[in-house]
Coordinates of C-alpha atoms in Angstrom, one line a residue:
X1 CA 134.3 79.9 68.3
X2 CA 132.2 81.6 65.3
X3 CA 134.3 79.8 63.2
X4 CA 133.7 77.6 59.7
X5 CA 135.3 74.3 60.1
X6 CA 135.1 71.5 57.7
X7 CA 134.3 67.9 59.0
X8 CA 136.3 65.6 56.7
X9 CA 134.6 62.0 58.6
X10 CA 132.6 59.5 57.0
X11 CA 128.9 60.7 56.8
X12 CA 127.3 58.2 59.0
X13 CA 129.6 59.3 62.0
X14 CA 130.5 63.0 61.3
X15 CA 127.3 64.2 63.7
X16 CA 129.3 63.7 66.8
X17 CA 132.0 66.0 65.6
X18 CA 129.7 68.5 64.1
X19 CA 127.5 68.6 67.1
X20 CA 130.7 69.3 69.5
X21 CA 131.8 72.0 67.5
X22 CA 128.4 73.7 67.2
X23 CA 128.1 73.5 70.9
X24 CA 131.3 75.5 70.5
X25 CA 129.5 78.1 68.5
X26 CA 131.4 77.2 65.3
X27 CA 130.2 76.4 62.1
X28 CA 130.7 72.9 61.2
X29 CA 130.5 71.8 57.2
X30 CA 130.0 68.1 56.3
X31 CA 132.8 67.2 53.9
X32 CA 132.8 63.6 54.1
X33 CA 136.0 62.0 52.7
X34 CA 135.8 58.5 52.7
X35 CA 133.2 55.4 52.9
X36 CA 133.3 52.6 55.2
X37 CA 132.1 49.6 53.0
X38 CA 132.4 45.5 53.7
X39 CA 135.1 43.5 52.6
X40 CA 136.0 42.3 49.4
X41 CA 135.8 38.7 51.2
X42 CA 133.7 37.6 54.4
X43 CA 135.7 34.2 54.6
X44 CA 137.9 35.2 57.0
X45 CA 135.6 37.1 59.4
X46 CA 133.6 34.5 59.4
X47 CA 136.2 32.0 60.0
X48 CA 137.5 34.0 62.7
X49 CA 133.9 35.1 64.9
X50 CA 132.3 31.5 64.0
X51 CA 135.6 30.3 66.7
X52 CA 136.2 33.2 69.1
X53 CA 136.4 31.3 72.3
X54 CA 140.3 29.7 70.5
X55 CA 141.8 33.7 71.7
X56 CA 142.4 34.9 74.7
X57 CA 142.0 38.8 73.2
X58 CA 140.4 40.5 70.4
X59 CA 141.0 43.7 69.9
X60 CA 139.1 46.7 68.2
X61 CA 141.3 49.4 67.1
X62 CA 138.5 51.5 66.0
X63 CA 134.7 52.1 66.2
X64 CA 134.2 51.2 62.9
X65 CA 135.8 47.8 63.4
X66 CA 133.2 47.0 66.1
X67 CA 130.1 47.9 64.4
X68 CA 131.4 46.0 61.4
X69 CA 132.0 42.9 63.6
X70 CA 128.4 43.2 65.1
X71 CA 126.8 43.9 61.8
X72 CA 128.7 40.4 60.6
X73 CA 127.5 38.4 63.4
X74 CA 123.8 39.4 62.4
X75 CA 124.2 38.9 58.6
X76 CA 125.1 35.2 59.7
X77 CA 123.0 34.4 62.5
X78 CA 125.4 34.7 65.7
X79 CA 124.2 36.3 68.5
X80 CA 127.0 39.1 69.8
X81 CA 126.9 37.4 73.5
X82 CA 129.8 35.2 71.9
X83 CA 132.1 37.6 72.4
X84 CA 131.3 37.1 76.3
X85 CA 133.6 34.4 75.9
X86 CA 137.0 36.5 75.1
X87 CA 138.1 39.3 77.0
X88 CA 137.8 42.5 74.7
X89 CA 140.2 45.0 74.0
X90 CA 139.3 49.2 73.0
X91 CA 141.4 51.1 71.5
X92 CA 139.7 54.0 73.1
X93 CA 136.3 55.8 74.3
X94 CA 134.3 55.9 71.1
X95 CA 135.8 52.1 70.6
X96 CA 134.6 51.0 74.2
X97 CA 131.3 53.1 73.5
X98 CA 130.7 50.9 70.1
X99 CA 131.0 47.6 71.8
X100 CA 129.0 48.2 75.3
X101 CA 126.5 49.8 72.9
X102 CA 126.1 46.2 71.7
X103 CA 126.3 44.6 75.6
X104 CA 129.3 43.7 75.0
X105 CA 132.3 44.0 78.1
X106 CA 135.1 45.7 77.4
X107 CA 138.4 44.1 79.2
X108 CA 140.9 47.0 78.6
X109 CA 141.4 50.3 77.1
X110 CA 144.9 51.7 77.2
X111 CA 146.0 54.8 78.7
X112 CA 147.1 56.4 75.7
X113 CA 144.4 56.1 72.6
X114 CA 146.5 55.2 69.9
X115 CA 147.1 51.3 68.5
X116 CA 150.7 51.2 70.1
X117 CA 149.7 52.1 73.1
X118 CA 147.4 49.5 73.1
X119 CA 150.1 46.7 72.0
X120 CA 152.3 47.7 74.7
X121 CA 150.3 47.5 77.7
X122 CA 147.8 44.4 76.5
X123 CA 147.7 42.3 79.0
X124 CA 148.5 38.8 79.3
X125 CA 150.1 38.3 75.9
X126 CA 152.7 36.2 75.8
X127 CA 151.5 33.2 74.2
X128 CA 148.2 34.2 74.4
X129 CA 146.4 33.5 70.8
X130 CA 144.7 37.2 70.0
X131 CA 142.4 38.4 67.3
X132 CA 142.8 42.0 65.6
X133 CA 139.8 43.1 63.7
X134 CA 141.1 45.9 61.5
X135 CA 140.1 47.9 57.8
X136 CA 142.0 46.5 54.8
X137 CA 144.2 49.8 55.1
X138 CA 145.0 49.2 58.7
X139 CA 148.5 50.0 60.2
X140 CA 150.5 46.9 61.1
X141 CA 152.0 48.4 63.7
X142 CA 149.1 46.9 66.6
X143 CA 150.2 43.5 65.0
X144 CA 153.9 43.9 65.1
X145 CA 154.2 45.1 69.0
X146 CA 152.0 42.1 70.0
X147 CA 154.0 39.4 68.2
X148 CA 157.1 41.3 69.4
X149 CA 156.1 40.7 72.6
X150 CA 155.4 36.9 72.3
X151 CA 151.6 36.8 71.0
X152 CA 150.3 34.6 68.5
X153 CA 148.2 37.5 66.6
X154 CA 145.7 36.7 63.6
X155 CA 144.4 40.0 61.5
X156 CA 141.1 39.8 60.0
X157 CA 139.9 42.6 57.3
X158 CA 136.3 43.2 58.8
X159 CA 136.0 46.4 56.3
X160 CA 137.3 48.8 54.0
X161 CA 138.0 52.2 54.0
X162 CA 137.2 53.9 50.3
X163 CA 138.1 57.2 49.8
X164 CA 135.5 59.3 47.7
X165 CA 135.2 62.4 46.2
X166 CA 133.7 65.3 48.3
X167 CA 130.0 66.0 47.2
X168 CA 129.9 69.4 45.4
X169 CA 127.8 71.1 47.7
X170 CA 130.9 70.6 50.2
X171 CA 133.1 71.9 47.6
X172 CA 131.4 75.1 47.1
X173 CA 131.5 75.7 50.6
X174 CA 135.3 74.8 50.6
X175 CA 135.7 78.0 47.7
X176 CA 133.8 80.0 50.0
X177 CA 136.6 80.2 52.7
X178 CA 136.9 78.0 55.9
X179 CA 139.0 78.8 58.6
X180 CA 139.8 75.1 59.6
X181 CA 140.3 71.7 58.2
X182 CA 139.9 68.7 60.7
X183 CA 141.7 65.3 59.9
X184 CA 140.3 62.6 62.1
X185 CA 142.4 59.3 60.5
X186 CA 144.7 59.3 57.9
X187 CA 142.3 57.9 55.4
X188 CA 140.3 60.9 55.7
X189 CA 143.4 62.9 54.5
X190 CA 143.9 60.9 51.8
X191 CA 140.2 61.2 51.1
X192 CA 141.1 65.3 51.0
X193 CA 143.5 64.9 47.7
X194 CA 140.2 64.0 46.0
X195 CA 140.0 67.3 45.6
X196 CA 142.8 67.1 43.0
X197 CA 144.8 70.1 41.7
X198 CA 141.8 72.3 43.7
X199 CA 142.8 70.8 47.3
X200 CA 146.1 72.7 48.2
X201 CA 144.5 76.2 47.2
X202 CA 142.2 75.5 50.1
X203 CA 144.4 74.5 52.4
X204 CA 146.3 77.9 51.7
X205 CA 145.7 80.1 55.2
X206 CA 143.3 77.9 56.9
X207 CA 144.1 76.1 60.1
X208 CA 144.8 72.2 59.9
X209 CA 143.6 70.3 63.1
X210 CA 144.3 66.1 63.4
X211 CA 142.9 63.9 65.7
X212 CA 146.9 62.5 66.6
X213 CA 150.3 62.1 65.6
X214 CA 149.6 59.0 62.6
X215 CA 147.2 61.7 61.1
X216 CA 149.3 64.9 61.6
X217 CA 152.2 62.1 59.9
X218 CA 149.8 61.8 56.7
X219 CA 149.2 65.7 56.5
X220 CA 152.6 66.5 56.6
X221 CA 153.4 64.0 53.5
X222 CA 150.7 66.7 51.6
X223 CA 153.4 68.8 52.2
X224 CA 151.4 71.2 54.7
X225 CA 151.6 72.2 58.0
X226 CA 149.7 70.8 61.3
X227 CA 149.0 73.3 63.4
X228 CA 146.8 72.2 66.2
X229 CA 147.0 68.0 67.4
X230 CA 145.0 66.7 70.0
X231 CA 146.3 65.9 73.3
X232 CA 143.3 63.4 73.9
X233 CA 142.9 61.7 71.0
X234 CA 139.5 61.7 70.7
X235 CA 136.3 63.9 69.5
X236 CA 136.3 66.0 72.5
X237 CA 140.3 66.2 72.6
X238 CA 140.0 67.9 68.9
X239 CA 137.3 70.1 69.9
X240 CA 138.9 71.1 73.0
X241 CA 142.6 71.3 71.1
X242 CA 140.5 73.7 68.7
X243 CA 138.6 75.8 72.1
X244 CA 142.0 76.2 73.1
X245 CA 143.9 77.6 70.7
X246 CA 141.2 80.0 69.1
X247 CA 141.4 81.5 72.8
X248 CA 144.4 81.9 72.9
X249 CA 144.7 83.5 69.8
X250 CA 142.1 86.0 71.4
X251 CA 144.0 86.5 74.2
X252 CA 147.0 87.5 72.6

C-alpha cells in the first residue's frame, strides 16, 4: 500500500494489526489509545469463576475479556480446565483464538462478529443461567438480547478499559502527516480525543478506517467522516477493507 497508517490499539495487542499492514507494504505507527487494566473490584469475578459449573454459557465478547479471566483464575489458584464444565461462547476469531490458546473449547461463535449477533443466535437460552464477562465500559446490548430472549444473564466487570494519552513520539508522527487513522473499538476512539484541541487537525484529509458499525457509530459522534468499515470484522477484514479500497483508488 506504501501508505502511513496509525494503529490506535492497546500496545500489548497492536503487533497483529501492524504486522498485517506491513505485509501490505504500508507503514504502520503505534499510537496506542487506551490501557487494559484490572478492575476496581475482583469480588465479583471471583464470585462468578469460583462457581462456573451453576451456567449453562459464558460468553466472551472480546479477547481481552478472556485473557483477563485466565489471568484471574491464576492470581487465585484455579486451574482454567474449570471452564470445561460450561459450554463457551466467542464473539469472534481473535476471541476463540484467546480461549483455545488457553485449552480451552469454544462452543459457539456466531456468524456475524459483533455482540448482537452473538445474543441472537446463542443457543439454548431460554432459561438457561449465562455468564457475560465484559470491561466496565461494555455495551449492554449482549445483555439485553439474551434476557429478551428468556435468559437469566449475570455481567461480571473482568477489566477496564482506560483511555490514555498518546505517547509524544506518536504525536510527532501524527504532525508529520498520515494517510489513515484505524479505529478498532470505540474506546480506542475515545482514547483519540486525548489529543485534545490538536486531534481534529489531524483528522483533516486523512482516511478514517473502523473495525465495524459500533466503532464507525463513535467516530461519527467526533463529528467526522468514516470512510472505509470492515465487512469482516476483524484484523484481517480491516486490512483487507484498507487493500481494497487503496486499489481501487489506483484503478480509477
Amino acid at each position: 500500500m506504501g501508505k502511513r497508517i496509525v494503529v490506535t490499539r492497546q500496545l500489548e495487542r497492536a503487533d497483529s494489526l501492524s504486522a498485517r499492514l506491513e505485509a501490505q507494504g504500508a507503514q504502520a505507527i503505534l499510537c496506542p489509545t487506551i490501557k487494559v487494566i484490572p478492575p476496581a473490584s475482583c469480588a465479583e469475578i471471583d464470585r462468578a469463576i469460583s462457581r462456573i459449573k451453576v451456567y449453562r454459557w459464558v460468553v466472551f465478547p472480546s479477547a481481552n475479556s478472556v485473557r483477563s479471566v485466565f489471568r484471574r483464575m491464576l492470581e487465585i489458584g484455579m486451574s482454567t480446565d474449570r471452564l470445561a464444565e460450561v459450554s463457551l461462547a466467542a464473539v469472534g476469531p481473535a476471541t476463540r483464538q484467546a480461549l483455545e490458546a488457553g485449552g480451552a473449547t469454544v462452543s459457539f461463535v456466531p456468524d456475524e462478529y459483533v455482540a448482537e449477533r452473538l445474543g441472537e443466535t446463542l443457543n439454548p437460552v431460554a432459561d438457561e443461567r449465562i455468564l457475560v464477562v465484559k470491561a466496565d465500559i461494555g455495551e449492554p446490548t449482549l445483555r439485553e438480547v439474551l434476557a429478551r430472549r428468556g435468559a437469566q444473564v449475570d455481567e461480571v466487570v473482568a477489566y477496564r478499559t482506560v483511555t490514555q494519552p498518546p505517547p509524544e513520539n506518536a504525536v510527532i508522527e501524527l504532525k508529520r502527516g498520515v494517510d489513515v487513522l484505524t479505529f478498532t473499538s470505540p474506546s480506542t476512539v475515545r482514547g483519540f480525543l486525548e489529543l485534545g484541541p490538536d486531534w481534529r487537525d489531524v483528522t483533516v484529509g486523512v482516511m478514517i478506517a473502523t473495525i465495524g458499525p459500533l466503532t464507525s457509530s463513535a467516530v461519527r459522534d467526533m463529528g467526522v467522516e468514516v470512510q472505509v468499515e470492515a465487512e469482516e470484522h476483524t484484523m484481517d477484514g480491516l486490512v483487507s477493507a484498507l487493500v481494497t479500497e487503496f486499489t481501487s483508488k489506483a484503478d480509477r
